[in-house]
mmCIF file of C-alpha atoms in Angstrom:
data_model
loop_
_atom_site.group_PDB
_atom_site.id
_atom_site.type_symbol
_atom_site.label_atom_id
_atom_site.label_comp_id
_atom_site.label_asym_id
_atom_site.label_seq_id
_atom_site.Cartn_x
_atom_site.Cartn_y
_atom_site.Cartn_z
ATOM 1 C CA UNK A 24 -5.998 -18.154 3.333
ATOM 2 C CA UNK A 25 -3.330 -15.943 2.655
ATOM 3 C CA UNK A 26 -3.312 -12.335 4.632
ATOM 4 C CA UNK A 27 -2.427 -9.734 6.689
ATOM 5 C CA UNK A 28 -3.513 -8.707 9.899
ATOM 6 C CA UNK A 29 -3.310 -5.600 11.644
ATOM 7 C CA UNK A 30 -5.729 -6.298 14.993
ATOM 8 C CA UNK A 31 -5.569 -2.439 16.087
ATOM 9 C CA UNK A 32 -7.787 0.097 13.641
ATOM 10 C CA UNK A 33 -6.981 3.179 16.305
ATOM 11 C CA UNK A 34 -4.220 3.423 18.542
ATOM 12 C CA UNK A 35 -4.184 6.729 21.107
ATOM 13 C CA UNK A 36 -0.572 7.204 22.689
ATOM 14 C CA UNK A 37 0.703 10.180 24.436
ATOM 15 C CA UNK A 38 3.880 12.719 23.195
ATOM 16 C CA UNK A 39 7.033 10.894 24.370
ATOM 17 C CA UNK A 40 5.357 7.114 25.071
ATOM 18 C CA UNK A 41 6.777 4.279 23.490
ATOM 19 C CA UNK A 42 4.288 2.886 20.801
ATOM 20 C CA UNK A 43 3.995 -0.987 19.022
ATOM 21 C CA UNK A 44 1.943 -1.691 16.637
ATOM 22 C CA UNK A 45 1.157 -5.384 15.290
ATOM 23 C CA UNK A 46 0.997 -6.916 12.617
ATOM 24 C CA UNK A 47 0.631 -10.577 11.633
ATOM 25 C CA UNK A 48 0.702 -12.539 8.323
ATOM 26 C CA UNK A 49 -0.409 -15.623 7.057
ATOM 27 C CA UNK A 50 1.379 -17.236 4.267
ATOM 28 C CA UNK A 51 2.768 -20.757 3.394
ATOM 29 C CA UNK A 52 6.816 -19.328 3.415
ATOM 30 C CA UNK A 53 8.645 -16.327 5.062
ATOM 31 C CA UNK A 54 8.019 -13.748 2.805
ATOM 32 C CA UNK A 55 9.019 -9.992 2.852
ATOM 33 C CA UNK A 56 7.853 -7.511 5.294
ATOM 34 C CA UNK A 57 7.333 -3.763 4.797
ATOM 35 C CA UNK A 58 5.790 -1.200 7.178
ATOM 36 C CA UNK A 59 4.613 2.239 4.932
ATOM 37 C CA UNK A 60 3.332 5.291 6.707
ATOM 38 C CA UNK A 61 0.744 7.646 5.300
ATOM 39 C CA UNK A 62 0.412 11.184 6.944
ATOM 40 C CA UNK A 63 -3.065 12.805 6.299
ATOM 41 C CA UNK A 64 -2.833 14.070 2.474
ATOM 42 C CA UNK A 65 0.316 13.005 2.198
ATOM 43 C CA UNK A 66 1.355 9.767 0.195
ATOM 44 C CA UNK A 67 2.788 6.548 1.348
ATOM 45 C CA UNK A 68 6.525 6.386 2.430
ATOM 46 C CA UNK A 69 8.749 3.316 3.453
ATOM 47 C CA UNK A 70 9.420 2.827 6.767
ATOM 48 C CA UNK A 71 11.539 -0.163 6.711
ATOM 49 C CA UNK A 72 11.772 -3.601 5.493
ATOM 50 C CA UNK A 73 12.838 -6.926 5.847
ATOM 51 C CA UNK A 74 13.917 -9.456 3.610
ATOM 52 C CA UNK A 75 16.324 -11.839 5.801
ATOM 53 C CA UNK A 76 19.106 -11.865 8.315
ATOM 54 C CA UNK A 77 18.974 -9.801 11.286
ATOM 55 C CA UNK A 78 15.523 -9.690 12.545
ATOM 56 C CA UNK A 79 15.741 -6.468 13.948
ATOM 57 C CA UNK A 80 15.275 -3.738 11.371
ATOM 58 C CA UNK A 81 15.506 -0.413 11.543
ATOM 59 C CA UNK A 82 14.079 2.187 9.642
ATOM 60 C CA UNK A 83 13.598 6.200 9.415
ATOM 61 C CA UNK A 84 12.352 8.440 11.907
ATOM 62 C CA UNK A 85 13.138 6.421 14.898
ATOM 63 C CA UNK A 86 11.572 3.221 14.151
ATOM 64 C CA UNK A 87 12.419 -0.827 14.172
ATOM 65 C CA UNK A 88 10.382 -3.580 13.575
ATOM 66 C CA UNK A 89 10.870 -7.376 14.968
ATOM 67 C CA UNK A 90 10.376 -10.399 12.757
ATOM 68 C CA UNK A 91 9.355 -13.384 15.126
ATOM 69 C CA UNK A 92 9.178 -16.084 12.652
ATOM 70 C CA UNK A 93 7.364 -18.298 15.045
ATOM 71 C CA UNK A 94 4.472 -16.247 16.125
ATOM 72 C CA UNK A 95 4.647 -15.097 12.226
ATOM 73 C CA UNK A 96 4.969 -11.218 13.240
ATOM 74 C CA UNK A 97 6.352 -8.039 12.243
ATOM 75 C CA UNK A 98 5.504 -5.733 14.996
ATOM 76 C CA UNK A 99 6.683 -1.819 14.731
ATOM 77 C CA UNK A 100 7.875 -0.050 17.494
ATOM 78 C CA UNK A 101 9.034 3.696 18.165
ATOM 79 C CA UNK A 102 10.603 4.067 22.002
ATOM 80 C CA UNK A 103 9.166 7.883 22.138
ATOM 81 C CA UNK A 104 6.362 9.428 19.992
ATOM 82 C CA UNK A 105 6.934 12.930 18.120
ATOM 83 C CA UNK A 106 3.187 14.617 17.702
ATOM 84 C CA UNK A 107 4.609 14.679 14.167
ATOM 85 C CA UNK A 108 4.641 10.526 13.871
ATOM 86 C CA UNK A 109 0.116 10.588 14.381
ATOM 87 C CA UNK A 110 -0.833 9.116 10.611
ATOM 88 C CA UNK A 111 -1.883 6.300 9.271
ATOM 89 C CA UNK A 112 0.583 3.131 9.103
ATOM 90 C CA UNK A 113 0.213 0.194 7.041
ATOM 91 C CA UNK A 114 2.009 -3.186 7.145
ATOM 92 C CA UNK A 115 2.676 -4.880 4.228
ATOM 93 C CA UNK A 116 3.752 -8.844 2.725
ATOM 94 C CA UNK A 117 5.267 -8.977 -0.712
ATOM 95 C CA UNK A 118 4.643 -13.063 -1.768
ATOM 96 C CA UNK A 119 2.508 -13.044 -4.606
ATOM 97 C CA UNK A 120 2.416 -9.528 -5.166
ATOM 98 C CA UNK A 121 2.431 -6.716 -2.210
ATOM 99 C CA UNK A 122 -0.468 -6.979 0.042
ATOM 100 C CA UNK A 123 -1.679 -4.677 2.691
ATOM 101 C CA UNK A 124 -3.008 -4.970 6.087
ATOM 102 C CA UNK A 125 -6.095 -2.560 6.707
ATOM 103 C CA UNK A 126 -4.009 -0.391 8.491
ATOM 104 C CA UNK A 127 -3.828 1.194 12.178
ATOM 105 C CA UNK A 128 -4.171 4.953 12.338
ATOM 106 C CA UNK A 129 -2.084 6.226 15.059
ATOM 107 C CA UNK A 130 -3.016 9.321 17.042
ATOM 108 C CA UNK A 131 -1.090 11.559 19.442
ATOM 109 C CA UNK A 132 -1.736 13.698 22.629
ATOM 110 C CA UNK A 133 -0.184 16.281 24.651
ATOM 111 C CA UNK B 4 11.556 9.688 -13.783
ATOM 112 C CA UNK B 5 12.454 10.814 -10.071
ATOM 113 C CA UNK B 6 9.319 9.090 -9.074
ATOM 114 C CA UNK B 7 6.034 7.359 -9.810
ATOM 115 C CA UNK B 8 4.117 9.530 -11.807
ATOM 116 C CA UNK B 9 -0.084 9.104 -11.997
ATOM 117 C CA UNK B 10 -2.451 11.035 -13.602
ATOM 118 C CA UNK B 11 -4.676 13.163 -13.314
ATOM 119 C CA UNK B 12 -4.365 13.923 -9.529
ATOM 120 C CA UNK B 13 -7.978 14.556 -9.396
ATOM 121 C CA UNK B 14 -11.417 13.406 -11.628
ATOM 122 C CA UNK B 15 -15.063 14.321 -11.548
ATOM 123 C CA UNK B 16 -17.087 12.119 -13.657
ATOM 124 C CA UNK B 17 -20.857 11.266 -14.037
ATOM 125 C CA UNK B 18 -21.703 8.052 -13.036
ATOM 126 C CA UNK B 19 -22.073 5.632 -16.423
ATOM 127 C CA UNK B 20 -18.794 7.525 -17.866
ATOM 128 C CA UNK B 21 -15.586 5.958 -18.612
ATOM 129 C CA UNK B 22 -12.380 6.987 -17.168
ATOM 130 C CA UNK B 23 -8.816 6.117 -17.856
ATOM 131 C CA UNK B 24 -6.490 6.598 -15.289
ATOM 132 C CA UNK B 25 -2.618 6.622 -15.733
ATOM 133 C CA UNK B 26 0.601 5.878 -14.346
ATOM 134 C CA UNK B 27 4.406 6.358 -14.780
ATOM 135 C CA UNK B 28 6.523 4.152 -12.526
ATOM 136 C CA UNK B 29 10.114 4.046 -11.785
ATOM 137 C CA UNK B 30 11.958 3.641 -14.789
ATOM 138 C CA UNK B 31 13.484 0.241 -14.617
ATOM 139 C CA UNK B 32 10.910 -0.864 -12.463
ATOM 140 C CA UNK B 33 9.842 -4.012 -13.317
ATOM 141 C CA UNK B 34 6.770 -4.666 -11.310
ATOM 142 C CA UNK B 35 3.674 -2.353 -11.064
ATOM 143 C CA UNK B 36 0.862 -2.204 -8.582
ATOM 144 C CA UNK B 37 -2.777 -0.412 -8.624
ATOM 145 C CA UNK B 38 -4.793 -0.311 -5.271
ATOM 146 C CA UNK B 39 -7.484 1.226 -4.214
ATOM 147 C CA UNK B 40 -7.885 3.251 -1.138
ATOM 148 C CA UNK B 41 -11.624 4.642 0.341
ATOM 149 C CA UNK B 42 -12.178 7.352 2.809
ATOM 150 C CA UNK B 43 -10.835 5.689 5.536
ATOM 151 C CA UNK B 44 -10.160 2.310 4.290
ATOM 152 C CA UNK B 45 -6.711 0.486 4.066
ATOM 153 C CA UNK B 46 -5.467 -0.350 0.282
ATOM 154 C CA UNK B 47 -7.359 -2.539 -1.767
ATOM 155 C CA UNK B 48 -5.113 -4.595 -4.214
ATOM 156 C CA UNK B 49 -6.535 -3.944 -7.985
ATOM 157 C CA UNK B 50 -4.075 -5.594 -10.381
ATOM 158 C CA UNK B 51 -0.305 -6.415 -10.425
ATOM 159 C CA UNK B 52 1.748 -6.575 -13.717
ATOM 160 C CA UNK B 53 5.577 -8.485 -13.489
ATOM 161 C CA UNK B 54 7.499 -8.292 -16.562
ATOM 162 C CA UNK B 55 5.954 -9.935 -19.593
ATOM 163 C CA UNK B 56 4.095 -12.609 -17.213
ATOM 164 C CA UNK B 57 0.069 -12.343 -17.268
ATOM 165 C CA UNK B 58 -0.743 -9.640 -14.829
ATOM 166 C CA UNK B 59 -2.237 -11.045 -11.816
ATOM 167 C CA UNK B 60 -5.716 -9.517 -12.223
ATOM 168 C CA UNK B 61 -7.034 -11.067 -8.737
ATOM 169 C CA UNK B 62 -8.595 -7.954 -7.171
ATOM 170 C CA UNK B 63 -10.411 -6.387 -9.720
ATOM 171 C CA UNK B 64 -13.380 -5.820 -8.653
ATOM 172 C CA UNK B 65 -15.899 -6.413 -11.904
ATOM 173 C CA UNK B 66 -15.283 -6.384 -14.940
ATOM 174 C CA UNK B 67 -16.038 -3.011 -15.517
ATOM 175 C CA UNK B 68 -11.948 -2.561 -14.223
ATOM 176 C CA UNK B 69 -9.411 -3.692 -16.692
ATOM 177 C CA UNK B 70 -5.895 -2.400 -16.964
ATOM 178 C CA UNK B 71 -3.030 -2.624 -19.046
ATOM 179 C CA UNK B 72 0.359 -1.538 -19.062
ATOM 180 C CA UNK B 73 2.312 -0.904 -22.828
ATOM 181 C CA UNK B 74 5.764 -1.114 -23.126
ATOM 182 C CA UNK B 75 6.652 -2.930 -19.405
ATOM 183 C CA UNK B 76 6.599 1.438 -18.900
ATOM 184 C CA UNK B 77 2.842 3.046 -18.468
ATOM 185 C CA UNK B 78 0.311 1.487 -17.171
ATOM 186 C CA UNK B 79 -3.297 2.641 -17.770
ATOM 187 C CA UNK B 80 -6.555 1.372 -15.797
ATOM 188 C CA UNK B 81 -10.042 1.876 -16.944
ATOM 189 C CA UNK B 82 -13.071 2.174 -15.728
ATOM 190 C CA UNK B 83 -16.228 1.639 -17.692
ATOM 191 C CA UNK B 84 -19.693 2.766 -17.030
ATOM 192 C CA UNK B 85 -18.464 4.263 -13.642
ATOM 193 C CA UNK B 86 -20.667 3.904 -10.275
ATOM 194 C CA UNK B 87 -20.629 5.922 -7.041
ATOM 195 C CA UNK B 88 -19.094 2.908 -5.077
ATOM 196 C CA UNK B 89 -16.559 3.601 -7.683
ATOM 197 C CA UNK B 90 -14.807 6.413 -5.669
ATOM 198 C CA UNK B 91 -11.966 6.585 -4.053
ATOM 199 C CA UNK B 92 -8.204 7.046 -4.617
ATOM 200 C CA UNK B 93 -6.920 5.154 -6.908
ATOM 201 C CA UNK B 94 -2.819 4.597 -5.920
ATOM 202 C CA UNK B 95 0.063 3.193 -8.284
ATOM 203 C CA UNK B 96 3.011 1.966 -7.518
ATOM 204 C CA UNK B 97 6.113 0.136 -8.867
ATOM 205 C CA UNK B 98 8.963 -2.144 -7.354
ATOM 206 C CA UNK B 99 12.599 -2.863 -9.100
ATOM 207 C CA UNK B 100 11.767 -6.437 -8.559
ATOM 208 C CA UNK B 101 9.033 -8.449 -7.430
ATOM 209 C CA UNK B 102 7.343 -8.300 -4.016
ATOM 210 C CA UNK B 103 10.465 -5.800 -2.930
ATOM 211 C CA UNK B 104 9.858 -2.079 -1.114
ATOM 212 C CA UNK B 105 7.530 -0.390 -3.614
ATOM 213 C CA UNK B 106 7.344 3.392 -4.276
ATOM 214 C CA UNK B 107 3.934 4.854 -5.099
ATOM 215 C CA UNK B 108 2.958 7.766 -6.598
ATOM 216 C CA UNK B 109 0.418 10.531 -5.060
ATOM 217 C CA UNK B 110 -2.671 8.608 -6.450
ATOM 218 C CA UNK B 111 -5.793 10.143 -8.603
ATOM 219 C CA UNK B 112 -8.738 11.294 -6.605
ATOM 220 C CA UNK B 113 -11.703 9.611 -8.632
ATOM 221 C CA UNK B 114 -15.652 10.747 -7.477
ATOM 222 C CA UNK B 115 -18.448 9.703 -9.642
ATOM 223 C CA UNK B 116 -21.131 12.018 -9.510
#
């Protein structure tokens, strides 16, 4: 079946450690990759994207994302947390339509 | 507009009432999203509408949910004879082409009471 899977539901890292979070799909072709971030009562903001080429990606506030085609990941990854970067982050496929992984919510301490 | 638009931000109903909930995308945006987002929960694909193709009603829930959108511009989602398990935030969003970065707007704020 086709979906998205984000393994971690809480992830605790300290100010200034580097961070990845995962995310895997499952789909029948490579299909487009998004991460979104969503800040408590705020709404949901691109981080980056990919579509093709250069599987490196980089996106605002700090961030970049891998595509590994053959482990059929787009992982996220920030080399040094800001206090301001603890909210919710969501990975999503666009194939069919845009689907969304349950999410990982990210906190951050002193 | 400068963004997607929804309305309204926030609705109290009692539980067997209808509601209509609406949204503005992009203009130019041909392809518009609902979800559905609980305390808590990740986003919960609702409906997705492409053009003139037959919106991809998949993830409605019962058929209590329908949706429509008029013009390829507004789209409108209903609710009939709303329940409790019916709350949540209900989020809209819109893409210039299919399955590419979507923009949402700030979502309505639904509790059935």
């Amino acid at each position: 079946a086709q979906s998205v899977t984000q393994p971690d539901i809480h992830i605790t890292v300290s100010e200034g450690a580097s961070l990845e979070l995962r995310c895997n799909y499952s789909y029948g072709a490579t299909p487009y990759l998004f991460w979104y971030v969503q800040s408590p009562g705020q709404g949901l903001q691109l981080l980056l994207k990919y579509f093709s080429g250069d599987t490196l990606v980089q996106g605002i506030k700090g961030f970049e994302a891998e595509f590994k085609r053959s482990q059929s990941s787009f992982n996220l990854r920030k080399p040094s947390v800001h206090w301001s970067d603890a909210a919710e982050y969501f990975c999503a496929v666009g194939y069919d339509a845009l689907n969304f992984g349950k999410g990982t919510s990210l906190l951050v301490t002193p | 507009g400068a963004g997607v638009s929804q309305s309204p931000s926030n609705k109290v109903t009692e539980k067997g009432k209808d509601v209509e909930l609406r949204c503005d995308p992009i203009s130019g945006h041909t392809a518009l999203y609902w979800y559905r987002q609980s305390l808590g929960q990740g986003l919960e694909f609702l409906i997705y509408f492409q053009g003139n193709s037959a919106p991809d009603k998949s993830g409605l829930p019962s058929d209590r949910f329908s949706a429509e959108r008029t013009g390829g511009s507004v789209s409108t989602l209903t609710i009939q004879r709303t329940q409790q398990e019916d709350s949540a935030v209900y989020l809209c969003a819109s893409s210039l082409f299919p399955n590419t970065e979507a923009f949402f707007g700030q979502g309505t704020r639904l509790t059935v009471v």
